[in-house]
Amino acid sequence: AGASRRGFLGEGVRGLDLELVRRVVRIGTPVSLHGIVFSFVYIFIVTETNRAGGDAATAALGLGLRVEGFAYMASVGFCSAAAALVGQNLGAGNIGRARESAWMAVRIGVWISALWGLVLLLLPETVVGWLSPGPLTTFYALDYFAIVAVSLPFTALEIVLEGAFSGAGDTLPPMLLGLPLTIARIPAAILLARVLGWGVEGVFWALTITSVLRGLAFGFWFARGRWVHAKA
């Protein structure tokens, strides 16, 4: 084990493939940067939710995100499928199959998220009842479901296509599309929650509006097809 570690560290440094490092950094940095910014924005969203509605609203936000996670994890699965199939088919020179695979993964992910969103719209009390929160948290959680459920298919569209872009080695466009809209959640939440006086619902609407816009932006850019010519 010690020899293996020495070989990994020593030979890896001495025989460093700078071109490979450049490619890895070029592909990985946009995704990492977006994830870091997303985390900071989420901290603001939690803080703003607490300012507008107190601990009950913050608990409802956490509850809503956990419930939303059912659709999210399904989308992540098809994101991985899209990345693998797009990369495999592009590597084989089959552009049409790569495009078809990506859109098939999108359709499945979007349908699953749409169905889960429909459950949240039609049976919100039942879903909240599974977690047995307090009355005020339940009130805010029902608001969250009613507002955010419509955005779930668009979130799936974004997540799955992000995988397709990654499979093509074209990760810069998703960052350039997603990062501004992620940051826009901050002024949007302030405008809706404070300036317009919507309170907690304003924060939830900021999440929904930006999620819909991000999904549409990803879909539009992917449909343009420039990812086909990306070079990893």
PDB file of N, CA and C in Angstrom, residues 82-99 101 167-168:
ATOM      1  N   ALA A  82     -27.782  10.284 -19.204  1.00  0.00           N
ATOM      2  CA  ALA A  82     -27.546  11.177 -20.341  1.00  0.00           C
ATOM      3  C   ALA A  82     -26.056  11.409 -20.544  1.00  0.00           C
ATOM      4  N   ALA A  83     -25.322  11.629 -19.453  1.00  0.00           N
ATOM      5  CA  ALA A  83     -23.879  11.867 -19.562  1.00  0.00           C
ATOM      6  C   ALA A  83     -23.172  10.667 -20.181  1.00  0.00           C
ATOM      7  N   ALA A  84     -23.511   9.472 -19.692  1.00  0.00           N
ATOM      8  CA  ALA A  84     -22.856   8.264 -20.198  1.00  0.00           C
ATOM      9  C   ALA A  84     -23.190   8.012 -21.665  1.00  0.00           C
ATOM     10  N   LEU A  85     -24.461   8.123 -22.020  1.00  0.00           N
ATOM     11  CA  LEU A  85     -24.883   7.800 -23.383  1.00  0.00           C
ATOM     12  C   LEU A  85     -24.419   8.842 -24.392  1.00  0.00           C
ATOM     13  N   VAL A  86     -24.469  10.104 -24.009  1.00  0.00           N
ATOM     14  CA  VAL A  86     -23.991  11.155 -24.917  1.00  0.00           C
ATOM     15  C   VAL A  86     -22.492  10.999 -25.152  1.00  0.00           C
ATOM     16  N   GLY A  87     -21.733  10.801 -24.074  1.00  0.00           N
ATOM     17  CA  GLY A  87     -20.293  10.625 -24.217  1.00  0.00           C
ATOM     18  C   GLY A  87     -19.943   9.406 -25.049  1.00  0.00           C
ATOM     19  N   GLN A  88     -20.645   8.308 -24.794  1.00  0.00           N
ATOM     20  CA  GLN A  88     -20.386   7.068 -25.528  1.00  0.00           C
ATOM     21  C   GLN A  88     -20.675   7.230 -27.011  1.00  0.00           C
ATOM     22  N   ASN A  89     -21.812   7.818 -27.333  1.00  0.00           N
ATOM     23  CA  ASN A  89     -22.206   7.943 -28.738  1.00  0.00           C
ATOM     24  C   ASN A  89     -21.395   8.994 -29.486  1.00  0.00           C
ATOM     25  N   LEU A  90     -21.047  10.074 -28.811  1.00  0.00           N
ATOM     26  CA  LEU A  90     -20.179  11.054 -29.462  1.00  0.00           C
ATOM     27  C   LEU A  90     -18.806  10.457 -29.726  1.00  0.00           C
ATOM     28  N   GLY A  91     -18.320   9.663 -28.768  1.00  0.00           N
ATOM     29  CA  GLY A  91     -17.033   9.006 -28.956  1.00  0.00           C
ATOM     30  C   GLY A  91     -17.043   8.046 -30.132  1.00  0.00           C
ATOM     31  N   ALA A  92     -18.220   7.460 -30.390  1.00  0.00           N
ATOM     32  CA  ALA A  92     -18.356   6.539 -31.521  1.00  0.00           C
ATOM     33  C   ALA A  92     -18.698   7.264 -32.815  1.00  0.00           C
ATOM     34  N   GLY A  93     -18.825   8.587 -32.735  1.00  0.00           N
ATOM     35  CA  GLY A  93     -19.142   9.369 -33.927  1.00  0.00           C
ATOM     36  C   GLY A  93     -20.601   9.346 -34.320  1.00  0.00           C
ATOM     37  N   ASN A  94     -21.467   8.879 -33.402  1.00  0.00           N
ATOM     38  CA  ASN A  94     -22.897   8.776 -33.706  1.00  0.00           C
ATOM     39  C   ASN A  94     -23.629   9.955 -33.066  1.00  0.00           C
ATOM     40  N   ILE A  95     -23.614  11.085 -33.746  1.00  0.00           N
ATOM     41  CA  ILE A  95     -24.199  12.311 -33.198  1.00  0.00           C
ATOM     42  C   ILE A  95     -25.709  12.186 -33.040  1.00  0.00           C
ATOM     43  N   GLY A  96     -26.363  11.605 -34.023  1.00  0.00           N
ATOM     44  CA  GLY A  96     -27.813  11.454 -33.955  1.00  0.00           C
ATOM     45  C   GLY A  96     -28.248  10.628 -32.762  1.00  0.00           C
ATOM     46  N   ARG A  97     -27.521   9.549 -32.508  1.00  0.00           N
ATOM     47  CA  ARG A  97     -27.837   8.692 -31.367  1.00  0.00           C
ATOM     48  C   ARG A  97     -27.569   9.416 -30.048  1.00  0.00           C
ATOM     49  N   ALA A  98     -26.519  10.229 -30.018  1.00  0.00           N
ATOM     50  CA  ALA A  98     -26.216  11.004 -28.810  1.00  0.00           C
ATOM     51  C   ALA A  98     -27.354  11.963 -28.506  1.00  0.00           C
ATOM     52  N   ARG A  99     -27.820  12.658 -29.528  1.00  0.00           N
ATOM     53  CA  ARG A  99     -28.926  13.607 -29.358  1.00  0.00           C
ATOM     54  C   ARG A  99     -30.206  12.878 -28.928  1.00  0.00           C
ATOM     55  N   SER A 101     -30.469   9.998 -27.388  1.00  0.00           N
ATOM     56  CA  SER A 101     -30.315   9.490 -26.019  1.00  0.00           C
ATOM     57  C   SER A 101     -30.557  10.587 -24.990  1.00  0.00           C
ATOM     58  N   GLY A 167     -21.463  15.018 -20.613  1.00  0.00           N
ATOM     59  CA  GLY A 167     -21.056  13.892 -21.447  1.00  0.00           C
ATOM     60  C   GLY A 167     -20.382  14.340 -22.727  1.00  0.00           C
ATOM     61  N   ALA A 168     -20.791  15.505 -23.217  1.00  0.00           N
ATOM     62  CA  ALA A 168     -20.188  16.061 -24.431  1.00  0.00           C
ATOM     63  C   ALA A 168     -18.916  16.849 -24.124  1.00  0.00           C
TER      64      ALA A 168
END
